[in-house]
Amino acid sequence: MRHTLGNRRIVYGALLVATGLVLFLFESLIPRPLPWMKPGLANTAGLLALYLFGTREAAAVTVLRVVVGALFIGTLFNPTFLLSLGGGIAAVVAMAMAKYFGRELLSVVGVSVCGATCHNVAQLGLAYVLIVRRVELFFLLPAMLLAAVFTGVLVGLLAHLVLTHGRRFVPVVHEGSNGISGSLF
């Protein structure tokens, strides 16, 4: 029984990485109003992994998605990759903490907004350290936070739809630990 449960986690984790990768590649083809602005749909895979399996699996899905995605588009180990990896790790940590400490207050959409906000703040900080080193970079912070709220809600609603209507396709491994509430916020 334990071996079967471990195999299921690996299979569903791989499916989440593949789904995140497809969404990442799709997003790379969408024209952007600003170079750093993406919908962040690929983060849905990490958010789903967090709710279906746990923090460790969400981190694994996010890191694998970023590394394989960078391999596909040829950005592995360049500054863009480091920004994406740092933002992804910050988002997983923020979402795990928000889910744990805010379980009575935050739904999956609220947790997603926390993750998107920390993702953008981490990327801005890394861009300052690795690329620009000009304080004026932080003038982008209000626009990035506004974009994070919008994309966080979008990703959270998508994850909420999958978690509430996709149960027949995606079983919960830790029954009762997914933290899904009836409200969206």
JSON list of N, CA and C in Angstrom, two decimals, residues 31-61:
[
{"chain": "A", "resi": 31, "resn": "PRO", "atom": "N", "xyz": [2.49, 37.54, -26.42]},
{"chain": "A", "resi": 31, "resn": "PRO", "atom": "CA", "xyz": [3.09, 38.89, -26.38]},
{"chain": "A", "resi": 31, "resn": "PRO", "atom": "C", "xyz": [2.81, 39.54, -25.03]},
{"chain": "A", "resi": 32, "resn": "ARG", "atom": "N", "xyz": [3.81, 40.26, -24.51]},
{"chain": "A", "resi": 32, "resn": "ARG", "atom": "CA", "xyz": [3.69, 40.87, -23.19]},
{"chain": "A", "resi": 32, "resn": "ARG", "atom": "C", "xyz": [3.68, 42.40, -23.32]},
{"chain": "A", "resi": 33, "resn": "PRO", "atom": "N", "xyz": [2.86, 43.05, -22.50]},
{"chain": "A", "resi": 33, "resn": "PRO", "atom": "CA", "xyz": [2.89, 44.52, -22.51]},
{"chain": "A", "resi": 33, "resn": "PRO", "atom": "C", "xyz": [4.20, 45.06, -21.95]},
{"chain": "A", "resi": 34, "resn": "LEU", "atom": "N", "xyz": [4.78, 44.38, -20.99]},
{"chain": "A", "resi": 34, "resn": "LEU", "atom": "CA", "xyz": [6.08, 44.74, -20.42]},
{"chain": "A", "resi": 34, "resn": "LEU", "atom": "C", "xyz": [6.94, 43.47, -20.39]},
{"chain": "A", "resi": 35, "resn": "PRO", "atom": "N", "xyz": [8.26, 43.59, -20.52]},
{"chain": "A", "resi": 35, "resn": "PRO", "atom": "CA", "xyz": [9.10, 42.39, -20.63]},
{"chain": "A", "resi": 35, "resn": "PRO", "atom": "C", "xyz": [8.99, 41.42, -19.45]},
{"chain": "A", "resi": 36, "resn": "TRP", "atom": "N", "xyz": [8.77, 41.92, -18.28]},
{"chain": "A", "resi": 36, "resn": "TRP", "atom": "CA", "xyz": [8.74, 41.07, -17.09]},
{"chain": "A", "resi": 36, "resn": "TRP", "atom": "C", "xyz": [7.34, 40.59, -16.75]},
{"chain": "A", "resi": 37, "resn": "MET", "atom": "N", "xyz": [6.33, 41.01, -17.47]},
{"chain": "A", "resi": 37, "resn": "MET", "atom": "CA", "xyz": [4.96, 40.70, -17.10]},
{"chain": "A", "resi": 37, "resn": "MET", "atom": "C", "xyz": [4.45, 39.45, -17.81]},
{"chain": "A", "resi": 38, "resn": "LYS", "atom": "N", "xyz": [4.16, 38.42, -17.02]},
{"chain": "A", "resi": 38, "resn": "LYS", "atom": "CA", "xyz": [3.58, 37.19, -17.54]},
{"chain": "A", "resi": 38, "resn": "LYS", "atom": "C", "xyz": [2.39, 36.84, -16.66]},
{"chain": "A", "resi": 39, "resn": "PRO", "atom": "N", "xyz": [1.43, 36.10, -17.20]},
{"chain": "A", "resi": 39, "resn": "PRO", "atom": "CA", "xyz": [0.29, 35.71, -16.36]},
{"chain": "A", "resi": 39, "resn": "PRO", "atom": "C", "xyz": [0.68, 34.79, -15.21]},
{"chain": "A", "resi": 40, "resn": "GLY", "atom": "N", "xyz": [1.75, 34.04, -15.35]},
{"chain": "A", "resi": 40, "resn": "GLY", "atom": "CA", "xyz": [2.16, 33.15, -14.26]},
{"chain": "A", "resi": 40, "resn": "GLY", "atom": "C", "xyz": [1.33, 31.88, -14.18]},
{"chain": "A", "resi": 41, "resn": "LEU", "atom": "N", "xyz": [0.71, 31.50, -15.27]},
{"chain": "A", "resi": 41, "resn": "LEU", "atom": "CA", "xyz": [-0.14, 30.31, -15.27]},
{"chain": "A", "resi": 41, "resn": "LEU", "atom": "C", "xyz": [0.64, 29.04, -14.88]},
{"chain": "A", "resi": 42, "resn": "ALA", "atom": "N", "xyz": [1.93, 29.01, -15.19]},
{"chain": "A", "resi": 42, "resn": "ALA", "atom": "CA", "xyz": [2.74, 27.84, -14.86]},
{"chain": "A", "resi": 42, "resn": "ALA", "atom": "C", "xyz": [2.83, 27.62, -13.35]},
{"chain": "A", "resi": 43, "resn": "ASN", "atom": "N", "xyz": [2.63, 28.69, -12.58]},
{"chain": "A", "resi": 43, "resn": "ASN", "atom": "CA", "xyz": [2.67, 28.54, -11.13]},
{"chain": "A", "resi": 43, "resn": "ASN", "atom": "C", "xyz": [1.48, 27.75, -10.59]},
{"chain": "A", "resi": 44, "resn": "THR", "atom": "N", "xyz": [0.48, 27.53, -11.44]},
{"chain": "A", "resi": 44, "resn": "THR", "atom": "CA", "xyz": [-0.66, 26.72, -11.03]},
{"chain": "A", "resi": 44, "resn": "THR", "atom": "C", "xyz": [-0.21, 25.31, -10.65]},
{"chain": "A", "resi": 45, "resn": "ALA", "atom": "N", "xyz": [0.79, 24.79, -11.34]},
{"chain": "A", "resi": 45, "resn": "ALA", "atom": "CA", "xyz": [1.28, 23.44, -11.03]},
{"chain": "A", "resi": 45, "resn": "ALA", "atom": "C", "xyz": [1.86, 23.37, -9.63]},
{"chain": "A", "resi": 46, "resn": "GLY", "atom": "N", "xyz": [2.64, 24.36, -9.24]},
{"chain": "A", "resi": 46, "resn": "GLY", "atom": "CA", "xyz": [3.21, 24.37, -7.89]},
{"chain": "A", "resi": 46, "resn": "GLY", "atom": "C", "xyz": [2.14, 24.54, -6.83]},
{"chain": "A", "resi": 47, "resn": "LEU", "atom": "N", "xyz": [1.15, 25.39, -7.12]},
{"chain": "A", "resi": 47, "resn": "LEU", "atom": "CA", "xyz": [0.06, 25.60, -6.16]},
{"chain": "A", "resi": 47, "resn": "LEU", "atom": "C", "xyz": [-0.76, 24.32, -6.00]},
{"chain": "A", "resi": 48, "resn": "LEU", "atom": "N", "xyz": [-1.04, 23.65, -7.10]},
{"chain": "A", "resi": 48, "resn": "LEU", "atom": "CA", "xyz": [-1.77, 22.38, -7.01]},
{"chain": "A", "resi": 48, "resn": "LEU", "atom": "C", "xyz": [-0.96, 21.33, -6.25]},
{"chain": "A", "resi": 49, "resn": "ALA", "atom": "N", "xyz": [0.33, 21.28, -6.49]},
{"chain": "A", "resi": 49, "resn": "ALA", "atom": "CA", "xyz": [1.18, 20.33, -5.76]},
{"chain": "A", "resi": 49, "resn": "ALA", "atom": "C", "xyz": [1.17, 20.62, -4.27]},
{"chain": "A", "resi": 50, "resn": "LEU", "atom": "N", "xyz": [1.16, 21.89, -3.91]},
{"chain": "A", "resi": 50, "resn": "LEU", "atom": "CA", "xyz": [1.11, 22.27, -2.49]},
{"chain": "A", "resi": 50, "resn": "LEU", "atom": "C", "xyz": [-0.18, 21.75, -1.85]},
{"chain": "A", "resi": 51, "resn": "TYR", "atom": "N", "xyz": [-1.31, 21.93, -2.52]},
{"chain": "A", "resi": 51, "resn": "TYR", "atom": "CA", "xyz": [-2.58, 21.52, -1.94]},
{"chain": "A", "resi": 51, "resn": "TYR", "atom": "C", "xyz": [-2.82, 20.02, -2.03]},
{"chain": "A", "resi": 52, "resn": "LEU", "atom": "N", "xyz": [-2.29, 19.39, -3.06]},
{"chain": "A", "resi": 52, "resn": "LEU", "atom": "CA", "xyz": [-2.54, 17.95, -3.22]},
{"chain": "A", "resi": 52, "resn": "LEU", "atom": "C", "xyz": [-1.53, 17.09, -2.46]},
{"chain": "A", "resi": 53, "resn": "PHE", "atom": "N", "xyz": [-0.29, 17.56, -2.33]},
{"chain": "A", "resi": 53, "resn": "PHE", "atom": "CA", "xyz": [0.75, 16.71, -1.75]},
{"chain": "A", "resi": 53, "resn": "PHE", "atom": "C", "xyz": [1.47, 17.35, -0.57]},
{"chain": "A", "resi": 54, "resn": "GLY", "atom": "N", "xyz": [1.91, 18.57, -0.68]},
{"chain": "A", "resi": 54, "resn": "GLY", "atom": "CA", "xyz": [2.62, 19.21, 0.41]},
{"chain": "A", "resi": 54, "resn": "GLY", "atom": "C", "xyz": [3.71, 20.15, -0.09]},
{"chain": "A", "resi": 55, "resn": "THR", "atom": "N", "xyz": [4.42, 20.75, 0.86]},
{"chain": "A", "resi": 55, "resn": "THR", "atom": "CA", "xyz": [5.41, 21.77, 0.53]},
{"chain": "A", "resi": 55, "resn": "THR", "atom": "C", "xyz": [6.60, 21.20, -0.23]},
{"chain": "A", "resi": 56, "resn": "ARG", "atom": "N", "xyz": [7.11, 20.09, 0.23]},
{"chain": "A", "resi": 56, "resn": "ARG", "atom": "CA", "xyz": [8.28, 19.50, -0.43]},
{"chain": "A", "resi": 56, "resn": "ARG", "atom": "C", "xyz": [7.98, 19.18, -1.90]},
{"chain": "A", "resi": 57, "resn": "GLU", "atom": "N", "xyz": [6.82, 18.63, -2.16]},
{"chain": "A", "resi": 57, "resn": "GLU", "atom": "CA", "xyz": [6.45, 18.30, -3.53]},
{"chain": "A", "resi": 57, "resn": "GLU", "atom": "C", "xyz": [6.21, 19.55, -4.37]},
{"chain": "A", "resi": 58, "resn": "ALA", "atom": "N", "xyz": [5.63, 20.59, -3.75]},
{"chain": "A", "resi": 58, "resn": "ALA", "atom": "CA", "xyz": [5.44, 21.85, -4.47]},
{"chain": "A", "resi": 58, "resn": "ALA", "atom": "C", "xyz": [6.78, 22.46, -4.86]},
{"chain": "A", "resi": 59, "resn": "ALA", "atom": "N", "xyz": [7.76, 22.39, -3.96]},
{"chain": "A", "resi": 59, "resn": "ALA", "atom": "CA", "xyz": [9.09, 22.90, -4.29]},
{"chain": "A", "resi": 59, "resn": "ALA", "atom": "C", "xyz": [9.73, 22.08, -5.41]},
{"chain": "A", "resi": 60, "resn": "ALA", "atom": "N", "xyz": [9.57, 20.77, -5.34]},
{"chain": "A", "resi": 60, "resn": "ALA", "atom": "CA", "xyz": [10.15, 19.91, -6.38]},
{"chain": "A", "resi": 60, "resn": "ALA", "atom": "C", "xyz": [9.51, 20.19, -7.74]},
{"chain": "A", "resi": 61, "resn": "VAL", "atom": "N", "xyz": [8.19, 20.31, -7.77]},
{"chain": "A", "resi": 61, "resn": "VAL", "atom": "CA", "xyz": [7.49, 20.59, -9.02]},
{"chain": "A", "resi": 61, "resn": "VAL", "atom": "C", "xyz": [7.94, 21.94, -9.59]}
]
